[in-house]
mmCIF file with all atom_site columns, C-alpha atoms in Angstrom:
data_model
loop_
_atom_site.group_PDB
_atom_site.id
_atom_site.type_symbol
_atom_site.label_atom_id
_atom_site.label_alt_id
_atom_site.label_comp_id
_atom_site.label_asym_id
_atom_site.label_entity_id
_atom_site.label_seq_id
_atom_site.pdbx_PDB_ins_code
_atom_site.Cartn_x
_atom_site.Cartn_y
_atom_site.Cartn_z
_atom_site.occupancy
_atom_site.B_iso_or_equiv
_atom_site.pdbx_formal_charge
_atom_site.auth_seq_id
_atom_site.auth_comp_id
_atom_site.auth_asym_id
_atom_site.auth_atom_id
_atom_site.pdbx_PDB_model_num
ATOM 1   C CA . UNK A 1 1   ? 20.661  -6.813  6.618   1.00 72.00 ? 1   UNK A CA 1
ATOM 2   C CA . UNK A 1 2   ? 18.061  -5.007  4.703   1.00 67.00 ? 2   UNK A CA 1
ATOM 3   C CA . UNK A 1 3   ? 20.243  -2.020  4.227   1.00 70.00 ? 3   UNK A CA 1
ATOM 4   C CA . UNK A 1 4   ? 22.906  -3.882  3.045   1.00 75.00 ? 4   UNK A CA 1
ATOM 5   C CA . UNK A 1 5   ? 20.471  -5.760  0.487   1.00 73.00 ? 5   UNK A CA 1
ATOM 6   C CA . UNK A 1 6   ? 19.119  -2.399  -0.784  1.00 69.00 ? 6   UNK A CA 1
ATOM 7   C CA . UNK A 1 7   ? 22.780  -1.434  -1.532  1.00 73.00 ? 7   UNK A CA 1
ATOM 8   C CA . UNK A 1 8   ? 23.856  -4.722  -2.991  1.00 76.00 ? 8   UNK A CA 1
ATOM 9   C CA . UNK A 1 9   ? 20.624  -4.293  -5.403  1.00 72.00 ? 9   UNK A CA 1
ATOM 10  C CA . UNK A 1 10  ? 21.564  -0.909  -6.396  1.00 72.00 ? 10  UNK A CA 1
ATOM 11  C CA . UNK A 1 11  ? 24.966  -1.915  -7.669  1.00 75.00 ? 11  UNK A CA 1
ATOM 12  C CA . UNK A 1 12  ? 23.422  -4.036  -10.750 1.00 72.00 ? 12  UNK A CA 1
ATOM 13  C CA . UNK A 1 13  ? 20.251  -5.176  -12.134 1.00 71.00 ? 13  UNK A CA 1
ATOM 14  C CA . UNK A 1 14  ? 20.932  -8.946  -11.932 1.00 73.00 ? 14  UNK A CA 1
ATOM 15  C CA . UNK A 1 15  ? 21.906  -8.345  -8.259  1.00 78.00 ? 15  UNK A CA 1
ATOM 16  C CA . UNK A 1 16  ? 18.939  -6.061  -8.186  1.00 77.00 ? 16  UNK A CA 1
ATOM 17  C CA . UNK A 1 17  ? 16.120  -8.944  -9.580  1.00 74.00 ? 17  UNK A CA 1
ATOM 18  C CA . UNK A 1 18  ? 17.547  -11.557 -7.210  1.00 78.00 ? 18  UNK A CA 1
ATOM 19  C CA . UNK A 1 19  ? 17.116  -9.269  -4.402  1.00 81.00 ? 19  UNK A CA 1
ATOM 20  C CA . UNK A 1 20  ? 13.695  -8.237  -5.300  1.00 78.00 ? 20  UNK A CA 1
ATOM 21  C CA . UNK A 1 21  ? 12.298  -11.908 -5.698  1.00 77.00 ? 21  UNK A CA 1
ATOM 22  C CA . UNK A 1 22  ? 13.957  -12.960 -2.497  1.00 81.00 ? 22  UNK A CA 1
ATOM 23  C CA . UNK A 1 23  ? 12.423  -10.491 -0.499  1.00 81.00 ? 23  UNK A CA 1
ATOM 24  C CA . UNK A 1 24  ? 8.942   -10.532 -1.861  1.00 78.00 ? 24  UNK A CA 1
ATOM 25  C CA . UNK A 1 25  ? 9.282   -13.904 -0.830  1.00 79.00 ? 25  UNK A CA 1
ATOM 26  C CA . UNK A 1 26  ? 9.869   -12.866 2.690   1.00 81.00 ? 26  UNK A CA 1
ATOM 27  C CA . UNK A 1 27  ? 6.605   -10.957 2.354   1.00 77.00 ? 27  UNK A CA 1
ATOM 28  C CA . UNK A 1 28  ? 5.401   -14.626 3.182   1.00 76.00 ? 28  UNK A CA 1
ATOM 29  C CA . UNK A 1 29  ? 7.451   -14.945 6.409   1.00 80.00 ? 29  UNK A CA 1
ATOM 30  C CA . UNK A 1 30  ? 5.255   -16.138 9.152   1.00 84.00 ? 30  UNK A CA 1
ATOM 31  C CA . UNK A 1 31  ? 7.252   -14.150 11.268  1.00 84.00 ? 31  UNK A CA 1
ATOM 32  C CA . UNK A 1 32  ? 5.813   -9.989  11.165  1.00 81.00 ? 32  UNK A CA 1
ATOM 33  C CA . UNK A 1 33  ? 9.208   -8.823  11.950  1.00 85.00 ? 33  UNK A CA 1
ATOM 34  C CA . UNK A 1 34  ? 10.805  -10.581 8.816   1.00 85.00 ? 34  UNK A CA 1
ATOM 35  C CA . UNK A 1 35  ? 7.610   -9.297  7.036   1.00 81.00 ? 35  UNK A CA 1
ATOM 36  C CA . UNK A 1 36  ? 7.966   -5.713  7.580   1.00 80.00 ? 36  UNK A CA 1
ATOM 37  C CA . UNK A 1 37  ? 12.078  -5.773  7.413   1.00 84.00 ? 37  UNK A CA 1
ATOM 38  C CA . UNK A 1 38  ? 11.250  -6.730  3.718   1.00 82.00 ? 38  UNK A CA 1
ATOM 39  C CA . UNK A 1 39  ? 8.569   -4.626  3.079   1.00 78.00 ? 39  UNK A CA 1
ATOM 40  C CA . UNK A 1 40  ? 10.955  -1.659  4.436   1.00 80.00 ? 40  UNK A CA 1
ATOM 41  C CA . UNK A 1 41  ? 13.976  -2.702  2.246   1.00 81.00 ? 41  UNK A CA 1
ATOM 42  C CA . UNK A 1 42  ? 11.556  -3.085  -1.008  1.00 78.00 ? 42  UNK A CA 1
ATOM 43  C CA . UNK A 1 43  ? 10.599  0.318   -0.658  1.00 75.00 ? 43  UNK A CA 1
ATOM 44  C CA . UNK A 1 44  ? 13.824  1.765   0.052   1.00 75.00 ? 44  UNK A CA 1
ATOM 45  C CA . UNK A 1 45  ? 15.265  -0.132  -2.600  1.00 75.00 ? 45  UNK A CA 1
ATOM 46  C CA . UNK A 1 46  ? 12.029  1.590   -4.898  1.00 70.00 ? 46  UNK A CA 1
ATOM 47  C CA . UNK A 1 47  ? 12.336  4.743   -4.056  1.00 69.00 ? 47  UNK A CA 1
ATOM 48  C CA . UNK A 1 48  ? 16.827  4.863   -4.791  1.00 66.00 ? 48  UNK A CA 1
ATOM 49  C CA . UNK A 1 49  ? 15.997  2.843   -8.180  1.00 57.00 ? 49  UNK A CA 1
ATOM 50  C CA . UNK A 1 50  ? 14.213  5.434   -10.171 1.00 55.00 ? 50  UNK A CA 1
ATOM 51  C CA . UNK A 1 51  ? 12.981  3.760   -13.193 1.00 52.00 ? 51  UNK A CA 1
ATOM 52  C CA . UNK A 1 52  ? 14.731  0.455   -13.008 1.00 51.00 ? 52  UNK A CA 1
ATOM 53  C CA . UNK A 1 53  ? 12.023  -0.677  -10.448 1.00 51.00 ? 53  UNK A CA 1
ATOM 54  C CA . UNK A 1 54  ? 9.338   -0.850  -13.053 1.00 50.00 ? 54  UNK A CA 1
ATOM 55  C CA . UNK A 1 55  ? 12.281  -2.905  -14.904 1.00 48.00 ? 55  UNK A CA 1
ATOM 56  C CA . UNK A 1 56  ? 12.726  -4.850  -11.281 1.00 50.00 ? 56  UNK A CA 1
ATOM 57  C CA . UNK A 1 57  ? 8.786   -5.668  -11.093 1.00 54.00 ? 57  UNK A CA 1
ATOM 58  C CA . UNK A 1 58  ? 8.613   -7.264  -14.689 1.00 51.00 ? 58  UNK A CA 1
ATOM 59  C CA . UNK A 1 59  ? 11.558  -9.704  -13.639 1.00 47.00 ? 59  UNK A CA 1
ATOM 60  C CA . UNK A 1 60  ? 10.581  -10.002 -10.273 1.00 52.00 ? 60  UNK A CA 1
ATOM 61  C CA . UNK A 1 61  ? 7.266   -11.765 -11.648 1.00 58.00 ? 61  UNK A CA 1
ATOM 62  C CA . UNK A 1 62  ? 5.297   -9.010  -13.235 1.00 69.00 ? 62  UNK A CA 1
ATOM 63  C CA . UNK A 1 63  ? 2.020   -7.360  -12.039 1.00 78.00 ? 63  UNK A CA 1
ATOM 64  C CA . UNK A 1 64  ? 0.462   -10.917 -11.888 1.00 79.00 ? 64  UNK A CA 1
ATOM 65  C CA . UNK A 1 65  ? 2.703   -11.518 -8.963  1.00 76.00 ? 65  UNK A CA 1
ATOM 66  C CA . UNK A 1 66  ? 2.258   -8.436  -7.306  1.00 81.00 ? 66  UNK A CA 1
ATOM 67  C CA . UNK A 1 67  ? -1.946  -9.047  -7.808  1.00 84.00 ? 67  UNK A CA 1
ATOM 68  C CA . UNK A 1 68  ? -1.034  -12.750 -6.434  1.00 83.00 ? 68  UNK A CA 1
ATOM 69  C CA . UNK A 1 69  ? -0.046  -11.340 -3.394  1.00 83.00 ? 69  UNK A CA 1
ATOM 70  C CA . UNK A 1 70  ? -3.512  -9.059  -2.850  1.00 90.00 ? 70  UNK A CA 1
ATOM 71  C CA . UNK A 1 71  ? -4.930  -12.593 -2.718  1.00 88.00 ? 71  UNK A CA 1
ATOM 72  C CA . UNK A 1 72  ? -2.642  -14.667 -0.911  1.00 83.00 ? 72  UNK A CA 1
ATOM 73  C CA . UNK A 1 73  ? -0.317  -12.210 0.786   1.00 80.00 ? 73  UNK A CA 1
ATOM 74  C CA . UNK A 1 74  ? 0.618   -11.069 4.167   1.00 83.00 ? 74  UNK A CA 1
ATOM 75  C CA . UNK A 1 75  ? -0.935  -7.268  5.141   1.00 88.00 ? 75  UNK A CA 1
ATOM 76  C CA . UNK A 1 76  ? 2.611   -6.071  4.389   1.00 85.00 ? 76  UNK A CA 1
ATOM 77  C CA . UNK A 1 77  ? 2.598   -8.038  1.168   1.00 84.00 ? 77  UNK A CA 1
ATOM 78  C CA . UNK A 1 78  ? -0.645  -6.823  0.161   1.00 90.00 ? 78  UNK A CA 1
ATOM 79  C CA . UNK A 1 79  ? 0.374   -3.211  1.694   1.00 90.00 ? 79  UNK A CA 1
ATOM 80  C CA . UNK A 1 80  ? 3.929   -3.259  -0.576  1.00 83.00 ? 80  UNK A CA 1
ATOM 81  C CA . UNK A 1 81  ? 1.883   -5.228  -3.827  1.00 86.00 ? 81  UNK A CA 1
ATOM 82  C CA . UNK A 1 82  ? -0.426  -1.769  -3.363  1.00 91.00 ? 82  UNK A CA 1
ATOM 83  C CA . UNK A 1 83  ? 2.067   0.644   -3.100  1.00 87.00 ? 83  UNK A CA 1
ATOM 84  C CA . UNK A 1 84  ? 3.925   -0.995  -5.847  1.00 83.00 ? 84  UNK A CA 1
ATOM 85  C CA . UNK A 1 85  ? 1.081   -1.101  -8.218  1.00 88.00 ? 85  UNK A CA 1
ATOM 86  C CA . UNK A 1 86  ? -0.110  2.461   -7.020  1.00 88.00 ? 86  UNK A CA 1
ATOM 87  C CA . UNK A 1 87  ? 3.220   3.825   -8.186  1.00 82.00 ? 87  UNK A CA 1
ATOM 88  C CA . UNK A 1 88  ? 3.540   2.073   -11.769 1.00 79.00 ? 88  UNK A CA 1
ATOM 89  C CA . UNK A 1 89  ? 3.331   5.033   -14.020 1.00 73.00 ? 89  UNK A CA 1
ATOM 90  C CA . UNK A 1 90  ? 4.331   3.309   -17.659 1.00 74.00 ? 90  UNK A CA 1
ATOM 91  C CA . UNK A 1 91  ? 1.714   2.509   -19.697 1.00 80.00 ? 91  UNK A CA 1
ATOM 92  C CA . UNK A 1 92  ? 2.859   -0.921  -20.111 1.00 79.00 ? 92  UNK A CA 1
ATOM 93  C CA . UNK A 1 93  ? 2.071   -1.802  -16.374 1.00 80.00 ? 93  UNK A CA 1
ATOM 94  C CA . UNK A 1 94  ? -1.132  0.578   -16.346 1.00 84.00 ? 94  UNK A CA 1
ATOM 95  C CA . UNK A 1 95  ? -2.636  -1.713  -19.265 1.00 86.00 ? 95  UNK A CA 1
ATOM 96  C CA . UNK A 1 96  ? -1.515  -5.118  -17.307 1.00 86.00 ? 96  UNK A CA 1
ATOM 97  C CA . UNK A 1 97  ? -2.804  -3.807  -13.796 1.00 89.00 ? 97  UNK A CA 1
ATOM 98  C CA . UNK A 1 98  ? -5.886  -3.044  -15.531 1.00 92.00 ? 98  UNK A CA 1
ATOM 99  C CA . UNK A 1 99  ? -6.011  -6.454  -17.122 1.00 91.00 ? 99  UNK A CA 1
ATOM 100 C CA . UNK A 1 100 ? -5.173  -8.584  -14.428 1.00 91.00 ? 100 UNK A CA 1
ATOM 101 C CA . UNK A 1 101 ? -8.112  -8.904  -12.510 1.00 93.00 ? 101 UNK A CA 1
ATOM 102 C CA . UNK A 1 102 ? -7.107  -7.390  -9.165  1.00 94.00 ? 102 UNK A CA 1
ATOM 103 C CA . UNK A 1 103 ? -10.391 -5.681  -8.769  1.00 96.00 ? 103 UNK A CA 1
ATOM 104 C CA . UNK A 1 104 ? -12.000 -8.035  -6.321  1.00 96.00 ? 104 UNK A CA 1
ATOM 105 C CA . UNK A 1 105 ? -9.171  -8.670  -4.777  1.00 96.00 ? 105 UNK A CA 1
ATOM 106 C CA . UNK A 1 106 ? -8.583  -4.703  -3.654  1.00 97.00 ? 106 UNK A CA 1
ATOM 107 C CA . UNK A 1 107 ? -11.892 -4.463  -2.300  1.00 97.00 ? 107 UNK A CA 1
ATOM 108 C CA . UNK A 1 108 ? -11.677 -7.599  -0.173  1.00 96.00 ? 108 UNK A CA 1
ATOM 109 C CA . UNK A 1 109 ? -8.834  -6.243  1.092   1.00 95.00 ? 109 UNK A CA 1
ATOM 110 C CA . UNK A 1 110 ? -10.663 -2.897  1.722   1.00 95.00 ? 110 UNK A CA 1
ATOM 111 C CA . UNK A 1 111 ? -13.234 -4.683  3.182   1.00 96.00 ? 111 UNK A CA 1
ATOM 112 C CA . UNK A 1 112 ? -10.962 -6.564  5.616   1.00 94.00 ? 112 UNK A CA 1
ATOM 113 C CA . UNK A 1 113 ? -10.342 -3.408  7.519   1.00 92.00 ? 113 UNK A CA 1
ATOM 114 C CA . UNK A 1 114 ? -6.752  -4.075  7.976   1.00 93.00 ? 114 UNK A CA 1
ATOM 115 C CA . UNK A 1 115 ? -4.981  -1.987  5.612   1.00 94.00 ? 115 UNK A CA 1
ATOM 116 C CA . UNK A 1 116 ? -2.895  1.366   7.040   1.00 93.00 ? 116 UNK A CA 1
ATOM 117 C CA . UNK A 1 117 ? -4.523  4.452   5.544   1.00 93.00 ? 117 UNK A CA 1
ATOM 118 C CA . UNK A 1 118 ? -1.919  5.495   2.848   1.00 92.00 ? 118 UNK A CA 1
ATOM 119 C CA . UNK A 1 119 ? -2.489  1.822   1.810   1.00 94.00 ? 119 UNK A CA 1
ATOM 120 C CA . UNK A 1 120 ? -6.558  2.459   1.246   1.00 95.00 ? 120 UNK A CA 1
ATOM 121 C CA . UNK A 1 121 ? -5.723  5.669   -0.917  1.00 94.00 ? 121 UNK A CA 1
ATOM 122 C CA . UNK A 1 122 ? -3.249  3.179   -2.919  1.00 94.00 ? 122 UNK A CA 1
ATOM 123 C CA . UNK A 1 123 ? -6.083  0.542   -2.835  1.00 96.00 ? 123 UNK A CA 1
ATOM 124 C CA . UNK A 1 124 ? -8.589  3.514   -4.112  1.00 95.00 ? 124 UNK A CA 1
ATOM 125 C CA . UNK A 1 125 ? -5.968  5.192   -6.698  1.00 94.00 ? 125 UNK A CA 1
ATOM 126 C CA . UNK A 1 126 ? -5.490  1.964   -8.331  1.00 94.00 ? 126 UNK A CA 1
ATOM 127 C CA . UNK A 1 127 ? -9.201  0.940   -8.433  1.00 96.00 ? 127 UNK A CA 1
ATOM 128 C CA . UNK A 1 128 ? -9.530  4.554   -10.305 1.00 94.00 ? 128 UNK A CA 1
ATOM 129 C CA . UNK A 1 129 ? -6.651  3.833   -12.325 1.00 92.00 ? 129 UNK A CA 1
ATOM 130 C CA . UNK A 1 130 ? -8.207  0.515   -13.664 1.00 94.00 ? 130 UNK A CA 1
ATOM 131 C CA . UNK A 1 131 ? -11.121 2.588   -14.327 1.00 94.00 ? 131 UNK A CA 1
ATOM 132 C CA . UNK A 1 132 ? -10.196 5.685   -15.645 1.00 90.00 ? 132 UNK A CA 1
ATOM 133 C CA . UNK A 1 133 ? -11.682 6.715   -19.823 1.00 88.00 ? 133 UNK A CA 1
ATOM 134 C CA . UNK A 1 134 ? -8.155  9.021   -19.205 1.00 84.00 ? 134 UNK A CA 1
ATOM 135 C CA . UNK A 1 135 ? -5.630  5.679   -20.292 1.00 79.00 ? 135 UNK A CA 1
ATOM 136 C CA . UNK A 1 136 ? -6.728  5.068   -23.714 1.00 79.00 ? 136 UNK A CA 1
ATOM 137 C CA . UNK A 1 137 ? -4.706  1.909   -24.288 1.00 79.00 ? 137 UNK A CA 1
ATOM 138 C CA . UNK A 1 138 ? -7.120  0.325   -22.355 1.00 86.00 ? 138 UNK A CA 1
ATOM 139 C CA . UNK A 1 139 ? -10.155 -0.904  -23.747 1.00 90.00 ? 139 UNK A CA 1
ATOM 140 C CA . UNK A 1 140 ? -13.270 -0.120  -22.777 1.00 93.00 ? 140 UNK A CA 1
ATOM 141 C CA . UNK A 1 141 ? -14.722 -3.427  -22.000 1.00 94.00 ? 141 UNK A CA 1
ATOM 142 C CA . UNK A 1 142 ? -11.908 -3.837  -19.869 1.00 94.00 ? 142 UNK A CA 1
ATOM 143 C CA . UNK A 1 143 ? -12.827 -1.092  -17.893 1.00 94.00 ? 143 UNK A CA 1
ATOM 144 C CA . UNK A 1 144 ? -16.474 -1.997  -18.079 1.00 95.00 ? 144 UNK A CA 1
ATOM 145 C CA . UNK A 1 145 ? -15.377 -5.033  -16.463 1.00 96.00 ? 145 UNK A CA 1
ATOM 146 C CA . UNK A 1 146 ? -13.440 -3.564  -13.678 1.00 96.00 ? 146 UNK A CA 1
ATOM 147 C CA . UNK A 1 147 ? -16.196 -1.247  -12.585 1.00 96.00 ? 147 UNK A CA 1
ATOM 148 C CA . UNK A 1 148 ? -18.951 -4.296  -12.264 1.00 97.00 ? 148 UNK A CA 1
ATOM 149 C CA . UNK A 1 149 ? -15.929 -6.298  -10.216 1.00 97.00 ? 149 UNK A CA 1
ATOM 150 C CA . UNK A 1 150 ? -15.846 -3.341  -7.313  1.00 97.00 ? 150 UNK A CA 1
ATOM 151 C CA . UNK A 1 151 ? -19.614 -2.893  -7.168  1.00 97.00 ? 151 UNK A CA 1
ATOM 152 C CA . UNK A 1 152 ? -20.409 -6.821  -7.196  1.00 97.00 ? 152 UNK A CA 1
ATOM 153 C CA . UNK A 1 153 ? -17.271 -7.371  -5.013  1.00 97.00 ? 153 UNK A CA 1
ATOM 154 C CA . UNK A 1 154 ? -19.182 -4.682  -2.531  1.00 96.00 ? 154 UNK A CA 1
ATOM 155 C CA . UNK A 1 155 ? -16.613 -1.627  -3.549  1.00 95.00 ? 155 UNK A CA 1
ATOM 156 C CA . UNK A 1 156 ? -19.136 0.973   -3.031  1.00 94.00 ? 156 UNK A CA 1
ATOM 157 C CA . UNK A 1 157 ? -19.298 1.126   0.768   1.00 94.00 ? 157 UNK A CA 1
ATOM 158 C CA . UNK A 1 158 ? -15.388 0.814   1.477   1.00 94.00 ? 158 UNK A CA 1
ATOM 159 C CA . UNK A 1 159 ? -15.126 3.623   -0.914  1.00 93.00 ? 159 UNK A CA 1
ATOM 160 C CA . UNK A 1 160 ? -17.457 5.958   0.344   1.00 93.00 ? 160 UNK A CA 1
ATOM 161 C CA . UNK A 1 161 ? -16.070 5.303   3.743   1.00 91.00 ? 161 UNK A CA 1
ATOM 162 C CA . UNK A 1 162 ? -12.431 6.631   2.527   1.00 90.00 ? 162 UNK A CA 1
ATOM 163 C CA . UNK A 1 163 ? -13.923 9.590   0.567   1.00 87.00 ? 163 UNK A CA 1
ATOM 164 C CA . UNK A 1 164 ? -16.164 10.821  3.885   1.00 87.00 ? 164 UNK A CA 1
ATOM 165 C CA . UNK A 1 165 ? -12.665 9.954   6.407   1.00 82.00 ? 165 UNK A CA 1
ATOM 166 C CA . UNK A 1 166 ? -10.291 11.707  3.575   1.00 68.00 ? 166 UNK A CA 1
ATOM 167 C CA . UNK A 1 167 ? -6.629  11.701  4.152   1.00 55.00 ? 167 UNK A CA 1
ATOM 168 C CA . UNK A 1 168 ? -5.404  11.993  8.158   1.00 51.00 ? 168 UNK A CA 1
#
């Protein structure tokens, strides 16, 4: 079924928005099966879209959405909303990730312990991101703020911990 959603997204973007929003709100399945069917279909439908799933993610709800489900998700939602905001490369979603507050959010996930080990280096790539002098677009107050969220959220320690394990 999730095959057959991927391809039915692929074949237009109207078909490919409805799909998207339907299975993010599987993310929310009680069910871990039904959780991780969607999470595997997202990405698969991701990684065939090329550049209409930055297009997908601003109809599907935008980056608030995606930072909605670091708070209230399912670990595969909050895996996928990682990975998803990990990969936005426009400088349209870099300035809204870094906007939209998911600081504290990231590092309570971090701090959880739960999250796969690909999904801590998305966790830590996007905490840089949202950090990083290197996007000028975004201000520097908004940075400022982002980098007093992770230490007062307790960033530090989760970080350090993934910098001394490294990649496996």
């Amino acid at each position: 079924a999730a095959s057959a959603l991927s391809q039915i997204a692929l074949k237009s973007p109207q078909h490919r928005v409805q799909v998207t929003a339907q299975l993010i709100k599987l993310l929310g399945s009680p069910l871990s099966e039904v959780r991780q069917r969607a999470w595997t279909a997202l990405k698969d439908m991701a990684s065939e879209g090329g550049s209409e799933s930055q297009m997908t993610v601003q109809m599907a709800g935008g980056i608030d959405r995606f930072v909605s489900l670091l708070k209230d998700g399912s670990l595969e939602a909050q895996e996928y909303a990682l990975w998803l905001l990990w990969q936005s490369a426009d400088l349209a979603s870099k300035l809204s990730i870094a906007s939209a507050g998911c600081a504290e959010p990231i590092i309570a996930i971090l701090l959880s312990g739960r999250l796969s080990t690909v999904a801590e280096e998305h966790a830590a790539a996007v905490l840089s991101g949202i950090t990083s002098d290197e996007i000028v677009a975004v201000e520097e107050r908004i940075r400022a703020q982002n980098k007093k969220d992770i230490v007062s959220a307790g960033g530090i320690q989760p970080l350090v911990k993934l910098l001394r394990a490294g990649s496996k």
